[in-house]
mmCIF file of C-alpha atoms in Angstrom:
data_model
loop_
_atom_site.group_PDB
_atom_site.id
_atom_site.type_symbol
_atom_site.label_atom_id
_atom_site.label_comp_id
_atom_site.label_asym_id
_atom_site.label_seq_id
_atom_site.Cartn_x
_atom_site.Cartn_y
_atom_site.Cartn_z
ATOM 1 C CA VAL A 208 22.528 -15.913 44.614
ATOM 2 C CA ALA A 209 24.092 -19.345 45.109
ATOM 3 C CA SER A 210 20.811 -20.659 46.483
ATOM 4 C CA LEU A 211 18.915 -19.249 43.493
ATOM 5 C CA MET A 212 21.366 -21.109 41.255
ATOM 6 C CA GLY A 213 20.510 -24.390 43.000
ATOM 7 C CA ALA A 214 23.431 -24.673 45.405
ATOM 8 C CA HIS A 215 23.104 -26.245 48.847
ATOM 9 C CA VAL A 216 24.444 -23.285 50.824
ATOM 10 C CA ILE A 217 26.290 -23.700 54.111
ATOM 11 C CA ALA A 218 26.765 -20.297 55.714
ATOM 12 C CA ALA A 219 29.428 -19.602 58.331
ATOM 13 C CA ALA A 220 29.312 -16.498 60.513
ATOM 14 C CA SER A 221 30.289 -15.229 63.950
ATOM 15 C CA SER A 222 26.829 -14.758 65.500
ATOM 16 C CA SER A 223 23.358 -16.241 65.512
ATOM 17 C CA SER A 224 21.871 -13.004 64.154
ATOM 18 C CA LYS A 225 24.214 -13.098 61.138
ATOM 19 C CA LEU A 226 23.401 -16.761 60.587
ATOM 20 C CA GLU A 227 19.658 -16.095 60.736
ATOM 21 C CA ALA A 228 20.139 -13.359 58.123
ATOM 22 C CA ALA A 229 21.925 -15.935 55.945
ATOM 23 C CA ARG A 230 19.079 -18.419 56.453
ATOM 24 C CA SER A 231 16.536 -15.758 55.460
ATOM 25 C CA ARG A 232 18.511 -15.342 52.225
ATOM 26 C CA GLY A 233 18.637 -19.032 51.307
ATOM 27 C CA ALA A 234 21.326 -20.763 53.383
ATOM 28 C CA ARG A 235 20.261 -24.320 54.270
ATOM 29 C CA GLU A 236 22.927 -25.093 56.871
ATOM 30 C CA LEU A 237 24.450 -22.746 59.445
ATOM 31 C CA VAL A 238 27.833 -22.841 61.218
ATOM 32 C CA ASN A 239 28.818 -20.414 63.949
ATOM 33 C CA TYR A 240 32.614 -20.482 63.826
ATOM 34 C CA ARG A 241 32.813 -18.877 67.278
ATOM 35 C CA ASP A 242 31.217 -22.001 68.802
ATOM 36 C CA GLY A 243 33.884 -24.447 67.690
ATOM 37 C CA ASN A 244 36.154 -25.584 64.909
ATOM 38 C CA LEU A 245 34.975 -24.336 61.501
ATOM 39 C CA VAL A 246 36.564 -27.212 59.585
ATOM 40 C CA ASP A 247 35.069 -29.920 61.812
ATOM 41 C CA ALA A 248 31.605 -28.327 61.740
ATOM 42 C CA VAL A 249 31.534 -28.012 57.946
ATOM 43 C CA ARG A 250 32.996 -31.491 57.393
ATOM 44 C CA ALA A 251 30.184 -32.907 59.533
ATOM 45 C CA LEU A 252 27.718 -31.342 57.082
ATOM 46 C CA ALA A 253 29.689 -32.098 53.904
ATOM 47 C CA PRO A 254 32.058 -35.028 54.500
ATOM 48 C CA ASP A 255 33.200 -35.103 50.852
ATOM 49 C CA GLY A 256 34.027 -31.396 50.886
ATOM 50 C CA ILE A 257 32.598 -28.203 49.470
ATOM 51 C CA ASP A 258 32.366 -27.567 45.733
ATOM 52 C CA VAL A 259 32.706 -23.794 46.051
ATOM 53 C CA VAL A 260 34.085 -21.877 49.036
ATOM 54 C CA PHE A 261 33.206 -18.163 48.884
ATOM 55 C CA ASP A 262 35.525 -16.220 51.190
ATOM 56 C CA PRO A 263 35.107 -12.466 51.704
ATOM 57 C CA VAL A 264 36.854 -12.547 55.114
ATOM 58 C CA GLY A 265 40.460 -13.634 54.544
ATOM 59 C CA GLY A 266 42.936 -14.137 57.344
ATOM 60 C CA GLU A 267 42.642 -17.082 59.716
ATOM 61 C CA LEU A 268 39.191 -18.116 58.494
ATOM 62 C CA PHE A 269 40.458 -18.248 54.900
ATOM 63 C CA GLU A 270 43.319 -20.474 56.002
ATOM 64 C CA GLN A 271 40.852 -22.809 57.719
ATOM 65 C CA ALA A 272 38.523 -22.785 54.692
ATOM 66 C CA LEU A 273 41.396 -24.030 52.513
ATOM 67 C CA ARG A 274 40.855 -27.428 54.147
ATOM 68 C CA LEU A 275 37.214 -27.627 53.012
ATOM 69 C CA PRO A 276 37.088 -27.942 49.203
ATOM 70 C CA ALA A 277 36.085 -31.182 47.550
ATOM 71 C CA TRP A 278 38.186 -32.737 44.815
ATOM 72 C CA ASP A 279 38.144 -30.351 41.826
ATOM 73 C CA GLY A 280 36.479 -27.684 43.980
ATOM 74 C CA ARG A 281 37.079 -23.954 43.920
ATOM 75 C CA VAL A 282 38.013 -21.407 46.563
ATOM 76 C CA LEU A 283 36.855 -17.924 45.616
ATOM 77 C CA VAL A 284 38.971 -15.161 47.150
ATOM 78 C CA VAL A 285 36.538 -12.250 47.339
ATOM 79 C CA GLY A 286 37.992 -9.928 49.962
ATOM 80 C CA PHE A 287 39.791 -9.411 53.239
ATOM 81 C CA ALA A 288 37.193 -8.101 55.694
ATOM 82 C CA SER A 289 39.281 -9.454 58.570
ATOM 83 C CA GLY A 290 42.018 -6.989 57.674
ATOM 84 C CA ARG A 291 44.528 -9.760 57.005
ATOM 85 C CA ILE A 292 45.366 -11.473 53.752
ATOM 86 C CA GLY A 293 45.565 -15.224 54.233
ATOM 87 C CA SER A 294 48.361 -17.488 53.021
ATOM 88 C CA ILE A 295 47.929 -20.570 50.853
ATOM 89 C CA PRO A 296 50.170 -23.579 51.502
ATOM 90 C CA ALA A 297 50.675 -24.957 47.977
ATOM 91 C CA ASN A 298 50.250 -28.562 49.121
ATOM 92 C CA LEU A 299 46.538 -28.094 49.910
ATOM 93 C CA PRO A 300 45.283 -27.313 46.388
ATOM 94 C CA LEU A 301 47.791 -29.806 44.993
ATOM 95 C CA VAL A 302 46.651 -32.759 47.108
ATOM 96 C CA LYS A 303 42.924 -32.039 46.761
ATOM 97 C CA GLY A 304 43.073 -30.855 43.148
ATOM 98 C CA TYR A 305 41.176 -27.637 43.749
ATOM 99 C CA SER A 306 41.549 -24.172 42.277
ATOM 100 C CA VAL A 307 41.945 -20.852 44.056
ATOM 101 C CA LEU A 308 40.388 -17.991 42.092
ATOM 102 C CA GLY A 309 40.450 -14.277 42.723
ATOM 103 C CA VAL A 310 37.045 -12.662 42.205
ATOM 104 C CA ARG A 311 37.214 -8.920 41.655
ATOM 105 C CA ALA A 312 33.819 -8.008 40.255
ATOM 106 C CA GLY A 313 34.726 -4.543 39.031
ATOM 107 C CA GLU A 314 37.697 -5.803 37.066
ATOM 108 C CA ALA A 315 35.861 -8.797 35.613
ATOM 109 C CA THR A 316 33.056 -6.627 34.304
ATOM 110 C CA ARG A 317 35.484 -4.068 32.875
ATOM 111 C CA ARG A 318 37.268 -6.814 30.951
ATOM 112 C CA ASP A 319 34.105 -8.625 29.863
ATOM 113 C CA PRO A 320 31.170 -6.206 29.333
ATOM 114 C CA ALA A 321 29.083 -8.990 27.747
ATOM 115 C CA MET A 322 29.361 -10.988 30.971
ATOM 116 C CA LEU A 323 28.216 -7.920 32.902
ATOM 117 C CA ALA A 324 25.178 -7.579 30.631
ATOM 118 C CA ARG A 325 24.272 -11.273 31.091
ATOM 119 C CA ALA A 326 24.695 -11.055 34.854
ATOM 120 C CA ASN A 327 22.620 -7.871 35.069
ATOM 121 C CA ARG A 328 19.792 -9.449 33.051
ATOM 122 C CA GLN A 329 19.700 -12.400 35.454
ATOM 123 C CA LEU A 330 19.884 -10.190 38.539
ATOM 124 C CA ASP A 331 17.114 -7.958 37.149
ATOM 125 C CA ALA A 332 14.913 -11.009 36.517
ATOM 126 C CA TRP A 333 15.449 -12.342 40.046
ATOM 127 C CA THR A 334 14.773 -8.903 41.502
ATOM 128 C CA ALA A 335 11.579 -8.477 39.469
ATOM 129 C CA ARG A 336 10.332 -11.832 40.817
ATOM 130 C CA GLY A 337 11.125 -10.741 44.381
ATOM 131 C CA HIS A 338 13.969 -13.242 44.843
ATOM 132 C CA LEU A 339 16.612 -10.590 45.560
ATOM 133 C CA ARG A 340 16.106 -7.936 48.205
ATOM 134 C CA PRO A 341 18.882 -5.970 49.833
ATOM 135 C CA LEU A 342 19.243 -6.667 53.540
ATOM 136 C CA ILE A 343 19.615 -3.228 55.065
ATOM 137 C CA SER A 344 21.068 -3.266 58.548
ATOM 138 C CA ARG A 345 20.474 0.392 59.271
ATOM 139 C CA ARG A 346 20.016 3.757 57.580
ATOM 140 C CA TYR A 347 22.025 6.746 58.822
ATOM 141 C CA PRO A 348 21.564 10.417 57.931
ATOM 142 C CA LEU A 349 24.627 11.871 56.208
ATOM 143 C CA ALA A 350 25.452 13.814 59.371
ATOM 144 C CA GLU A 351 26.007 10.431 61.096
ATOM 145 C CA ALA A 352 28.248 8.940 58.389
ATOM 146 C CA ALA A 353 31.039 8.456 60.948
ATOM 147 C CA ALA A 354 28.709 6.272 63.039
ATOM 148 C CA ALA A 355 27.885 4.250 59.914
ATOM 149 C CA LEU A 356 31.587 3.641 59.317
ATOM 150 C CA ARG A 357 32.061 2.645 62.967
ATOM 151 C CA ALA A 358 29.253 0.080 62.614
ATOM 152 C CA LEU A 359 31.126 -1.447 59.684
ATOM 153 C CA GLU A 360 34.428 -1.374 61.538
ATOM 154 C CA GLN A 361 32.883 -2.995 64.621
ATOM 155 C CA ARG A 362 31.217 -5.668 62.450
ATOM 156 C CA SER A 363 27.807 -4.853 63.950
ATOM 157 C CA ALA A 364 26.122 -4.441 60.555
ATOM 158 C CA ILE A 365 24.229 -7.359 59.123
ATOM 159 C CA GLY A 366 23.745 -6.652 55.461
ATOM 160 C CA ARG A 367 24.122 -3.147 54.065
ATOM 161 C CA ILE A 368 24.489 0.222 55.722
ATOM 162 C CA VAL A 369 22.743 3.064 53.898
ATOM 163 C CA VAL A 370 23.811 6.694 54.314
ATOM 164 C CA VAL A 371 20.892 8.974 53.425
ATOM 165 C CA PRO A 372 21.669 12.362 51.863
ATOM 166 C CA PRO A 373 19.921 15.464 53.231
ATOM 167 C CA GLY A 374 16.423 15.934 51.852
ATOM 168 C CA ALA A 375 15.978 12.288 50.818
ATOM 169 C CA SER A 376 13.704 9.878 52.560
ATOM 170 C CA SER A 377 15.300 6.739 53.880
ATOM 171 C CA GLU A 378 13.322 4.698 51.322
ATOM 172 C CA ASP A 379 14.829 6.803 48.494
ATOM 173 C CA ALA A 380 18.271 5.754 49.649
ATOM 174 C CA ALA A 381 17.657 2.023 49.529
ATOM 175 C CA PRO A 382 20.081 0.280 47.157
#
């Protein structure tokens, strides 16, 4: 979505397969944070900092990402996939003049239905033009739902996991 909005996207992930999935979805620069220091690698690509940091991971990576925003940038707290909620030393946003924003899509759309309608119209238009396609890692029959959850827990999924109900074809279950 950021790429469709004109952003120069730098994706960070833990494996080359996850990074290639990000590239296939519009990322222009790739950083494998397992190969070295995340902050150094991103600063080499964006020496003046990042305008928007989108963090669904939390924990240690969130704490590192707090060193990346540009002046007047934004850090979007989207989730805690790492299982740990990161801490924010108050001096970092103070010195660099950036904002930390919580992004809870369900709550935002409940509070602002007009925003939801606008967003859905844009997403529908992008989808109709073929710009948005779900990346489905794997489809599991309902009887293997536990295996689907294990794939999520083990971080082996790239994109979405689809659990297919009995009697449906796997294509019917695509999001």
